[in-house]
XYZ file of C-alpha atoms in Angstrom:
238
model
C 0.000 0.000 0.000
C 2.806 2.418 0.895
C 4.531 1.629 -2.395
C 1.385 2.401 -4.385
C 0.782 5.678 -2.537
C 4.365 6.787 -3.152
C 3.881 5.943 -6.825
C 1.299 8.765 -7.079
C 4.179 11.246 -6.718
C 4.432 13.032 -10.072
C 8.145 12.251 -10.262
C 7.106 8.606 -10.698
C 4.388 9.306 -13.268
C 6.093 8.503 -16.551
C 7.798 5.420 -15.136
C 4.498 3.995 -13.892
C 2.701 4.599 -17.198
C 5.605 3.170 -19.182
C 5.765 0.028 -17.019
C 2.017 -0.472 -17.398
C 2.171 -0.110 -21.191
C 5.124 -2.447 -21.648
C 4.610 -5.084 -18.942
C 0.903 -5.248 -18.096
C -1.071 -3.981 -21.084
C 0.067 -6.724 -23.512
C -1.063 -9.439 -21.090
C -4.383 -7.774 -20.383
C -5.110 -7.412 -24.072
C -4.660 -11.155 -24.625
C -6.442 -12.317 -21.487
C -9.861 -13.884 -22.109
C -10.700 -13.331 -18.442
C -10.181 -9.582 -18.710
C -11.990 -9.400 -22.052
C -15.015 -10.859 -20.310
C -14.769 -8.212 -17.573
C -14.501 -5.381 -20.087
C -18.199 -5.644 -20.860
C -19.264 -5.252 -17.266
C -18.202 -2.114 -15.369
C -19.405 -3.332 -11.973
C -17.587 -6.610 -12.342
C -14.466 -4.723 -13.413
C -14.483 -2.540 -10.299
C -14.979 -5.585 -8.115
C -12.231 -7.484 -9.906
C -9.699 -4.670 -9.515
C -10.432 -4.517 -5.787
C -9.761 -8.239 -5.576
C -6.780 -8.309 -7.933
C -4.551 -9.452 -5.080
C -6.313 -12.809 -5.310
C -5.018 -13.464 -8.824
C -2.670 -16.475 -8.809
C 1.024 -15.634 -8.887
C 3.182 -17.048 -11.650
C 6.898 -17.391 -11.034
C 8.945 -15.062 -13.219
C 10.755 -18.012 -14.798
C 7.664 -20.196 -15.206
C 7.532 -21.828 -18.671
C 3.779 -22.414 -18.396
C 2.295 -19.583 -20.438
C 0.433 -21.503 -23.093
C -2.976 -20.707 -21.595
C -4.681 -17.808 -23.394
C -5.550 -16.147 -20.090
C -2.020 -15.259 -19.138
C -1.456 -14.740 -15.438
C -0.087 -11.556 -13.947
C 3.077 -11.828 -11.884
C 3.255 -10.206 -8.469
C 5.281 -7.343 -9.973
C 2.712 -6.827 -12.719
C -0.161 -6.818 -10.249
C 1.581 -4.065 -8.284
C 2.052 -2.060 -11.499
C -1.640 -2.483 -12.299
C -2.654 -1.269 -8.848
C -0.240 1.670 -9.060
C -1.861 2.651 -12.332
C -5.367 2.354 -10.897
C -4.426 4.515 -7.924
C -2.859 7.141 -10.200
C -6.092 7.305 -12.202
C -7.982 7.842 -8.949
C -5.437 10.378 -7.670
C -6.079 12.845 -10.505
C -9.618 11.597 -11.100
C -11.137 15.077 -10.865
C -10.198 15.605 -14.527
C -12.815 12.977 -15.453
C -15.624 14.353 -13.264
C -18.557 16.416 -14.603
C -17.334 19.891 -15.489
C -18.691 21.793 -12.467
C -17.171 19.307 -10.009
C -13.891 19.266 -11.915
C -13.621 23.066 -11.831
C -14.317 23.108 -8.076
C -11.462 20.663 -7.532
C -9.090 22.725 -9.681
C -9.993 25.952 -7.886
C -9.421 24.262 -4.518
C -6.074 22.985 -5.756
C -5.133 26.466 -6.911
C -5.904 27.946 -3.487
C -3.779 25.225 -1.865
C -0.905 26.080 -4.212
C -1.274 29.810 -3.537
C -1.242 29.294 0.225
C 1.980 27.360 -0.142
C 3.388 30.267 -2.162
C 2.272 32.720 0.517
C 4.174 30.755 3.152
C 7.261 30.516 0.938
C 7.132 34.279 0.432
C 6.886 34.873 4.200
C 9.954 32.667 4.674
C 11.768 34.658 1.977
C 12.118 31.457 -0.055
C 11.762 31.010 -3.785
C 8.074 30.611 -4.641
C 7.356 27.263 -6.270
C 5.954 26.806 -9.767
C 2.228 27.702 -10.053
C 2.199 28.973 -6.445
C 2.611 32.727 -6.902
C -0.793 34.410 -6.676
C 0.788 37.757 -7.629
C 1.525 36.601 -11.176
C -1.315 36.820 -13.710
C -2.728 33.481 -14.819
C -0.103 31.591 -12.881
C -2.165 29.023 -10.997
C -3.645 25.634 -11.930
C -7.110 27.164 -12.567
C -5.995 28.870 -15.759
C -6.546 27.408 -19.199
C -2.960 27.245 -20.391
C -1.795 25.389 -17.301
C -4.684 22.919 -17.232
C -4.226 22.162 -20.926
C -0.568 21.414 -20.328
C -1.406 19.106 -17.417
C -4.117 17.303 -19.352
C -2.125 16.842 -22.549
C 1.150 15.777 -20.934
C -0.075 13.906 -17.850
C -3.770 13.017 -17.921
C -4.437 11.957 -21.516
C -1.556 9.438 -21.800
C -2.531 7.980 -18.406
C -6.207 7.466 -19.165
C -5.592 6.455 -22.777
C -3.434 3.556 -21.567
C -5.996 2.590 -18.912
C -8.897 2.667 -21.394
C -6.882 0.641 -23.884
C -6.657 -2.049 -21.215
C -10.230 -1.626 -19.974
C -12.447 -0.215 -22.777
C -15.508 -0.143 -20.515
C -13.826 2.839 -18.795
C -14.107 4.890 -22.000
C -16.427 7.321 -20.188
C -13.408 8.584 -18.220
C -11.596 9.560 -21.394
C -14.725 11.143 -22.871
C -15.247 13.269 -19.759
C -11.593 14.307 -19.872
C -12.002 15.477 -23.473
C -15.111 17.455 -22.582
C -13.412 19.120 -19.615
C -10.452 20.000 -21.798
C -12.736 22.086 -24.004
C -13.574 24.306 -21.030
C -9.894 25.134 -20.458
C -9.342 25.522 -24.177
C -12.003 28.233 -24.242
C -10.449 29.840 -21.162
C -7.017 29.867 -22.814
C -8.312 31.259 -26.114
C -10.097 34.056 -24.275
C -6.690 35.183 -23.102
C -5.010 35.076 -26.487
C -3.277 31.708 -26.226
C -2.735 29.525 -29.264
C -3.993 26.071 -28.331
C -4.343 22.803 -30.222
C -7.794 21.264 -30.220
C -8.622 17.608 -29.646
C -9.452 15.584 -32.773
C -13.177 15.336 -33.463
C -14.792 13.159 -36.093
C -17.726 15.441 -36.772
C -18.767 19.073 -36.739
C -21.713 18.819 -34.375
C -21.971 21.640 -31.785
C -20.015 20.810 -28.640
C -20.236 23.988 -26.557
C -21.684 27.468 -26.436
C -21.107 30.850 -24.832
C -23.981 32.787 -23.305
C -23.958 36.504 -22.514
C -27.333 38.144 -22.048
C -29.264 37.625 -25.281
C -26.096 36.812 -27.189
C -25.120 33.209 -27.827
C -22.316 31.626 -29.816
C -22.419 27.889 -30.483
C -19.269 26.282 -31.838
C -17.880 22.892 -32.704
C -14.551 21.303 -31.838
C -12.840 22.832 -34.873
C -13.912 26.419 -34.202
C -11.179 28.844 -33.241
C -11.409 32.388 -31.905
C -8.508 34.795 -32.112
C -7.795 37.148 -29.229
C -9.621 40.028 -30.944
C -12.694 37.869 -31.567
C -13.037 37.274 -27.828
C -13.649 40.976 -27.277
C -17.020 41.328 -25.588
C -17.190 37.632 -24.680
C -14.682 37.655 -21.830
C -17.373 37.443 -19.124
C -19.689 35.075 -20.987
C -20.705 31.779 -19.419
C -19.425 28.528 -20.916
C -21.811 25.599 -21.464
C -20.555 22.193 -22.588
C -23.389 20.771 -24.697
C -22.396 17.307 -23.554
C -23.732 18.265 -20.122
C -27.114 19.476 -21.318
């Protein structure tokens, strides 16, 4: 348990994801047992909680002819580390309003740390200086960076192993659009997520004015003039 908690440290992030992709994912993809679980979300949650009961196969065991390949003790730990990491930053997959509340709370926690560092005359840590404009986690540019570099690779690997968790990745994509709009309002050049169609995905409301746009729409900084205080509505939530 201690090992898995320590693995949520961001310094361990890329190593955990890489180990999951190279050591665990190939076995899961060829396991008939897991394929059966993929169609049942409740069974999947129950199975993950009981993964410690999976039989252990010695690292040098030659018996791997069975289609449902067994996970070694090391691979089970990697799987659980990955699951805990998904839970650790799980707010990115929550409905938008809940996700934003989590991010704003995180930003205040960061800023309070920066306040203490300033009082101690220490160097203020990254994203912790409330005096700098758009410096905290609750700003579009920073959330987009976190999602694209950290969250998307993590959940993409997890969903590849367990397709019934696709809703997590879909929610992440929808939440990303909120921060994309926030970043574009402030003149940032951002890259949108691929979308297979042009159906409306979000809209801005301001009084009687309304702008509905799809995933390929882009506003320049000048086009945001007059819309800076408009409310954002993800049409996936309506």
